[in-house]
Amino acid sequence: MNDADAAAQQIVKTFEHQIAGIGRVQDIPVVSVAKEAIPTIAHYIHSMAAFRGTLSLQWAVDLRPMAARSQIYYLFSLAGHGAWLILLTELPDGDRLFPSITPRIHAAKWYEREIRDLFGLIPEGHPDLRRLVRHEHWPKGTHPLKKDFAWDHVMGRQQGEYHFRRIEGEGVFEVPVGPIHAGIIEPGHFRFSVAGEPIMQLELRHFWKHRGVEKLFENRTLADGVSLAEKVSGDTSFGHSLVYCEAVERLMGMTVPPRARYLRTLFLELERIHNHIGDVGAICNDAAYALALAHGGRIKERVMQLNDRLTGSRFLRGVNVVGGSAIDLSPEQIDEVVREMDAIDKDFGELSAIVFGNASLTDRLESTGTLSEQIAWDHGVMGVVGRASNIDRDVRRDRPFAAYLDLTFRVPVYTYGDVRARVRVRIEEVQESIHLIRQVRERFPAGDVRAPIPAPPEAGRWALSAVEGWRGEILYYLMAGENGAIHRCKVRDPSFVNWPAIQFAVLGNIIPDFPLINKSFNLSYAGTDL
Amino acid sequence: MFRIIKKSLKTGVVTGRYPQPTAPVPHMTDETKAKAAPFGKSLTIREVDTGSCNACEMEMNALANPVYDVERFGVHIAASPRHADALVVTGPVTANMERALKDVYQSTPDPKLVIALGDCAIDCGAFKGSYAVTGPVDRHIPVDVKIPGCPPRPAEILAALRALMAKTR
Ligand code: SF4
């Protein structure tokens, strides 16, 4: 019996009369409850010292045509690393209301608005029922993830206005920025309220890039969804395709050959390395230290050219396939990778020494954009940003996938939560990644890299998987449809969770520091907007 | 200071250290070349993302790194469409970005060029037909140059830009 089972038992004991049933999928206990009981039980899991459950994901499924009901799932990650617990409630067809847990669990705020927009289910008691994914011009009643909504539906346009929260008073100004920004970056809207220099409030307006990814998954079969997963957030092509493949493999009960698991580890770390190195340079550049950008960009390019030589793709696309890896590496190629890593270790180490040897630069990074541990925890913040604010979570260690169970590495954690801490976490993670790649070479098993795909799973079965991408924990939920089709695919990039936190990290800072703070978070817009 | 100089000397010049592109350079019509002619040897670009997966952006950003150093060919990235000669558009044009794309096009002074970068911008790629997508780019604004790829490598983008800027005989 693991922690999660013990927790589930305790919940059943405490809330005996409200529990409709208890099941188990993979190693996850699934507690079904009546919808009225959700807020109390969720709050219990979230606040009890023994559980300290973080809401990691909340999502809905429209079960039609299999059954005329909708489901809402709440995934909690329990304290003490790794154990997962799911709360599940069902709404019969025609019942559109469910109680909001946002007043007590802040991490639910965007999930519930998302469910409302995409499924038309209304979180009763949610303090902010403005539209999130649907921009104002979407006609009323457009809920694309409902099963009776066609994937290629042509939307009309209506008039409408998004109401930003306003601060009014003498000397208070609003500064709107975006959706189109000054650099080569993705579109998003930021609305600042300032009095003098310091930011009093920042409000985000995202989802400009909503492409209907989750609906498009429902057009694919389990085996060919990989190439779409690669396009959810291009900078994390490998991370996303890996979680997707792992979810399908769980669903089909497949065992991935050991060699493929090691290859996946190697490529995932390469993706982390090139992104982190590029970020360190770019963050320094936003504090006007262009030298670091030049070196960072150069080293990043070196890794991306290596990716290209190994796999034919600078973004490691086309490598992951359901059941393993589409490519294998020869011993010479592995040696080449390790040689490059040794060189980069030294090269990047010298760059880090230059960065931290520069007092005027570190002065800009220190105490800028501080995200406190409390706020980070309340909002379920994770990944690099979380670890810089003392949230000690890393899926590679907590729920090992690919080959991580066999390898040793350290998870750097800082408590300050400022830009400097986020740079520090990245630098140390690059070192750990290089260390991991060396271990991959030493222990690289022989054998096949691809397992055959078995018969499709029964419709209605589902699986959940998590991978620590370079930004943080990526989650995929997959429910099988008839004959190997996808009934539902929920995609959760860590950016979706970390974006709201930036609204707190900027408070009291000045607008010219916003690009610096934003870069130190470096979140994906595409991965959030889907 | 000493550390920085040492690092620079040790690193040396990295510009141009990339494999030559193997993909063919996109075809440019005489009309396009004539449109590009007034800009001569300098082209100022504004990049607009209308729903890409962000890999196309990453490759555009890579153009500015010391390895490709696009500025040595007179290509400059502007912060505002009002300063741009050419728009580089990535992504399939989402319903939510359609207005912004048209606004950007209006704000860019004439004469101007539009470059559709990546398969998504050219024909919506994997997102074709989705309820949330109204593209491709040339459904909303006229497109002069199409650079295919998912994403095109920086060397390929560079080759296309240079072909666009090359003098017609
Ligand atoms: S063309 Fe490919 S790389 Fe470019 S935005 Fe589309 S999916 Fe991403």
Coordinates of N, CA and C in Angstrom, one line a residue, chain A residues 396-510:
Chain A
R396 N 11.1 13.6 -12.5 CA 12.2 12.6 -12.7 C 12.6 11.8 -11.5
R397 N 12.5 12.5 -10.4 CA 12.9 11.8 -9.1 C 11.6 11.3 -8.4
D398 N 10.5 12.0 -8.5 CA 9.3 11.7 -7.7 C 8.5 10.5 -8.4
R399 N 8.4 10.6 -9.7 CA 7.7 9.5 -10.4 C 8.5 9.1 -11.6
P400 N 9.6 8.4 -11.4 CA 10.6 8.2 -12.4 C 10.0 7.5 -13.7
F401 N 10.3 8.1 -14.8 CA 9.9 7.5 -16.1 C 11.2 7.3 -16.9
A402 N 11.0 6.9 -18.2 CA 12.2 6.6 -19.0 C 13.2 5.8 -18.2
A403 N 14.5 6.3 -18.2 CA 15.5 5.5 -17.4 C 15.9 6.2 -16.1
Y404 N 15.1 7.1 -15.6 CA 15.6 7.9 -14.5 C 15.7 7.1 -13.2
L405 N 15.0 6.0 -13.1 CA 15.1 5.2 -11.9 C 16.5 4.7 -11.7
D406 N 17.2 4.4 -12.8 CA 18.5 3.8 -12.8 C 19.6 4.8 -12.6
L407 N 19.3 6.1 -12.7 CA 20.4 7.1 -12.7 C 20.3 8.0 -11.5
T408 N 21.5 8.6 -11.2 CA 21.5 9.5 -10.0 C 21.7 10.9 -10.5
F409 N 21.0 11.8 -9.8 CA 21.1 13.3 -10.1 C 20.6 14.0 -8.9
R410 N 20.9 15.3 -8.9 CA 20.5 16.2 -7.8 C 19.4 17.1 -8.3
V411 N 18.5 17.5 -7.5 CA 17.5 18.5 -7.9 C 17.8 19.8 -7.2
P412 N 18.3 20.8 -7.9 CA 18.6 22.0 -7.2 C 17.3 22.8 -6.8
V413 N 17.4 23.3 -5.6 CA 16.2 24.0 -5.0 C 16.8 25.3 -4.3
Y414 N 16.1 26.4 -4.6 CA 16.5 27.6 -3.9 C 15.3 28.2 -3.2
T415 N 15.6 29.1 -2.2 CA 14.5 29.6 -1.5 C 14.1 31.1 -1.8
Y416 N 15.0 31.8 -2.5 CA 14.8 33.2 -2.6 C 13.7 33.6 -3.6
G417 N 13.5 32.8 -4.6 CA 12.4 33.0 -5.5 C 12.6 34.2 -6.4
D418 N 13.8 34.7 -6.5 CA 14.0 35.9 -7.4 C 14.6 35.5 -8.8
V419 N 14.8 36.4 -9.6 CA 15.4 36.1 -10.9 C 16.7 35.4 -10.8
R420 N 17.5 35.8 -9.9 CA 18.8 35.1 -9.7 C 18.6 33.7 -9.4
A421 N 17.7 33.4 -8.5 CA 17.4 32.0 -8.1 C 17.0 31.2 -9.3
R422 N 16.2 31.8 -10.2 CA 15.8 31.0 -11.4 C 16.9 30.8 -12.4
V423 N 17.9 31.8 -12.4 CA 19.1 31.6 -13.2 C 19.9 30.4 -12.6
R424 N 20.1 30.5 -11.3 CA 20.9 29.5 -10.6 C 20.4 28.1 -10.9
V425 N 19.0 27.9 -10.7 CA 18.4 26.6 -10.9 C 18.8 26.1 -12.3
R426 N 18.7 27.0 -13.3 CA 18.9 26.6 -14.7 C 20.4 26.1 -14.8
I427 N 21.3 26.9 -14.3 CA 22.7 26.6 -14.5 C 23.0 25.3 -13.9
E428 N 22.5 25.0 -12.7 CA 22.8 23.8 -12.0 C 22.1 22.6 -12.7
E429 N 20.9 22.8 -13.2 CA 20.3 21.8 -13.9 C 21.0 21.4 -15.2
V430 N 21.7 22.3 -15.9 CA 22.5 22.0 -17.0 C 23.6 21.1 -16.6
Q431 N 24.2 21.4 -15.5 CA 25.3 20.5 -15.0 C 24.8 19.1 -14.7
E432 N 23.6 19.0 -14.1 CA 23.1 17.7 -13.8 C 22.7 16.9 -15.0
S433 N 22.2 17.7 -16.0 CA 21.8 17.0 -17.3 C 23.0 16.4 -18.0
I434 N 24.1 17.2 -18.0 CA 25.3 16.7 -18.6 C 25.8 15.4 -17.9
H435 N 25.7 15.5 -16.6 CA 26.1 14.3 -15.7 C 25.2 13.1 -16.1
L436 N 23.9 13.4 -16.3 CA 23.0 12.3 -16.6 C 23.4 11.7 -18.0
I437 N 23.7 12.5 -18.9 CA 24.1 12.0 -20.3 C 25.3 11.1 -20.2
R438 N 26.3 11.5 -19.3 CA 27.5 10.6 -19.2 C 27.0 9.3 -18.6
Q439 N 26.1 9.3 -17.7 CA 25.7 8.0 -17.1 C 24.9 7.2 -18.1
V440 N 24.2 7.9 -19.1 CA 23.5 7.1 -20.1 C 24.6 6.3 -20.9
R441 N 25.7 7.0 -21.2 CA 26.7 6.3 -22.0 C 27.2 5.1 -21.3
E442 N 27.5 5.3 -20.0 CA 28.1 4.2 -19.2 C 27.2 3.0 -19.1
R443 N 25.9 3.2 -19.0 CA 25.0 2.1 -18.7 C 24.1 1.7 -19.9
F444 N 24.4 2.3 -21.1 CA 23.6 2.1 -22.3 C 23.3 0.7 -22.6
P445 N 22.1 0.2 -22.4 CA 21.8 -1.3 -22.7 C 21.8 -1.6 -24.2
A446 N 22.0 -2.8 -24.5 CA 21.9 -3.2 -25.9 C 20.4 -3.7 -26.2
G447 N 20.1 -3.9 -27.5 CA 18.8 -4.5 -27.8 C 18.0 -3.6 -28.7
D448 N 16.8 -4.0 -28.9 CA 15.9 -3.2 -29.7 C 15.5 -1.9 -29.2
V449 N 15.0 -1.0 -30.0 CA 14.6 0.3 -29.6 C 13.1 0.5 -29.8
R450 N 12.4 -0.5 -30.2 CA 11.0 -0.3 -30.5 C 10.2 -1.5 -30.3
A451 N 9.1 -1.4 -29.5 CA 8.2 -2.6 -29.3 C 7.1 -2.5 -30.2
P452 N 6.5 -3.7 -30.6 CA 5.4 -3.7 -31.5 C 4.1 -3.2 -30.8
I453 N 3.3 -2.6 -31.6 CA 2.0 -2.0 -31.0 C 1.0 -3.1 -30.9
P454 N 0.4 -3.3 -29.7 CA -0.6 -4.3 -29.5 C -2.0 -3.9 -30.0
A455 N -3.0 -4.7 -29.8 CA -4.3 -4.4 -30.2 C -4.8 -3.1 -29.4
P456 N -5.7 -2.3 -30.0 CA -6.1 -1.1 -29.3 C -6.8 -1.4 -28.0
P457 N -6.8 -0.5 -27.0 CA -7.4 -0.7 -25.7 C -9.0 -0.6 -25.9
E458 N -9.6 -1.1 -25.0 CA -11.1 -1.0 -24.9 C -11.5 0.5 -24.8
A459 N -12.6 0.9 -25.4 CA -13.0 2.3 -25.4 C -13.4 2.6 -23.9
G460 N -13.0 3.8 -23.5 CA -13.4 4.3 -22.2 C -12.2 4.1 -21.2
R461 N -11.2 3.3 -21.5 CA -10.1 3.2 -20.6 C -9.2 4.4 -20.7
W462 N -8.6 4.8 -19.6 CA -7.7 6.0 -19.7 C -6.4 5.8 -19.0
A463 N -5.5 6.7 -19.3 CA -4.2 6.7 -18.6 C -3.7 8.1 -18.4
L464 N -2.8 8.3 -17.5 CA -2.3 9.6 -17.1 C -0.8 9.5 -17.1
S465 N -0.1 10.4 -17.6 CA 1.4 10.3 -17.5 C 2.0 11.7 -17.3
A466 N 3.2 11.7 -16.7 CA 3.8 12.9 -16.4 C 5.3 12.8 -16.8
V467 N 5.9 13.9 -17.3 CA 7.3 14.0 -17.7 C 7.8 15.3 -17.2
E468 N 9.0 15.3 -16.7 CA 9.6 16.6 -16.3 C 10.3 17.2 -17.6
G469 N 9.6 18.0 -18.3 CA 10.2 18.7 -19.4 C 11.1 19.8 -18.8
W470 N 11.7 20.6 -19.7 CA 12.7 21.6 -19.2 C 12.0 22.7 -18.4
R471 N 10.7 23.0 -18.7 CA 10.0 24.0 -17.9 C 9.5 23.4 -16.6
G472 N 9.1 22.1 -16.6 CA 8.5 21.5 -15.5 C 7.6 20.4 -15.9
E473 N 6.7 20.1 -15.0 CA 5.9 18.8 -15.2 C 4.9 19.0 -16.3
I474 N 5.0 18.1 -17.3 CA 4.0 18.1 -18.4 C 3.1 16.9 -18.1
L475 N 1.8 17.1 -18.2 CA 0.8 16.0 -17.9 C 0.0 15.8 -19.1
Y476 N -0.3 14.5 -19.4 CA -1.2 14.2 -20.5 C -2.2 13.2 -19.9
Y477 N -3.5 13.4 -20.2 CA -4.5 12.4 -19.8 C -5.1 12.0 -21.2
L478 N -5.2 10.6 -21.3 CA -5.7 10.1 -22.6 C -6.8 9.1 -22.3
M479 N -8.0 9.3 -23.0 CA -9.0 8.3 -22.9 C -9.2 7.7 -24.2
A480 N -9.2 6.4 -24.3 CA -9.4 5.7 -25.6 C -10.8 5.7 -26.1
G481 N -11.0 5.8 -27.4 CA -12.3 5.7 -28.0 C -12.4 4.3 -28.7
E482 N -13.3 4.2 -29.6 CA -13.5 2.9 -30.3 C -12.3 2.7 -31.3
N483 N -11.9 1.5 -31.4 CA -10.9 1.1 -32.4 C -9.6 1.9 -32.4
G484 N -9.1 2.2 -31.3 CA -7.8 2.9 -31.2 C -7.9 4.4 -31.5
A485 N -9.1 4.9 -31.5 CA -9.3 6.4 -31.6 C -9.0 7.1 -30.2
I486 N -8.9 8.4 -30.3 CA -8.7 9.1 -29.0 C -10.1 9.7 -28.7
H487 N -10.6 9.4 -27.5 CA -11.8 10.0 -27.1 C -11.6 11.4 -26.4
R488 N -10.5 11.5 -25.6 CA -10.2 12.8 -25.0 C -8.7 12.8 -24.7
C489 N -8.1 13.9 -25.0 CA -6.7 14.1 -24.7 C -6.6 15.4 -23.9
K490 N -6.3 15.4 -22.7 CA -6.0 16.7 -21.9 C -4.5 16.9 -21.9
V491 N -4.1 18.1 -22.3 CA -2.7 18.4 -22.4 C -2.5 19.5 -21.3
R492 N -1.5 19.3 -20.5 CA -1.2 20.4 -19.5 C 0.3 20.7 -19.5
D493 N 0.7 21.8 -20.1 CA 2.0 22.3 -20.1 C 2.2 23.0 -18.8
P494 N 3.4 23.0 -18.1 CA 3.6 23.7 -16.9 C 3.3 25.2 -17.0
S495 N 3.4 25.7 -18.2 CA 3.2 27.2 -18.4 C 1.8 27.6 -18.0
F496 N 0.8 26.7 -18.2 CA -0.6 27.0 -17.9 C -0.7 27.3 -16.4
V497 N 0.1 26.6 -15.6 CA 0.0 26.8 -14.1 C 0.9 28.0 -13.7
N498 N 2.0 28.2 -14.3 CA 2.9 29.2 -13.9 C 2.6 30.6 -14.3
W499 N 1.9 30.7 -15.4 CA 1.5 32.1 -15.9 C 0.9 32.9 -14.8
P500 N -0.2 32.4 -14.2 CA -0.9 33.3 -13.2 C 0.1 33.8 -12.1
A501 N 1.1 33.0 -11.8 CA 2.0 33.4 -10.7 C 2.8 34.6 -11.0
I502 N 3.0 34.9 -12.3 CA 3.8 36.0 -12.7 C 3.1 37.3 -12.3
Q503 N 1.8 37.2 -12.2 CA 1.0 38.4 -11.8 C 1.4 38.9 -10.4
F504 N 1.9 37.9 -9.6 CA 2.3 38.2 -8.2 C 3.7 38.6 -8.2
A505 N 4.5 37.9 -9.0 CA 6.0 38.1 -8.9 C 6.4 39.5 -9.3
V506 N 5.6 40.2 -10.1 CA 6.0 41.5 -10.6 C 5.5 42.6 -9.7
L507 N 4.7 42.4 -8.7 CA 4.2 43.4 -7.9 C 5.3 44.2 -7.2
G508 N 5.2 45.5 -7.2 CA 6.2 46.4 -6.6 C 7.5 46.5 -7.4
N509 N 7.6 45.8 -8.5 CA 8.7 46.0 -9.4 C 8.4 47.1 -10.4
I510 N 9.3 47.5 -11.2 CA 9.0 48.6 -12.2 C 8.8 47.9 -13.5

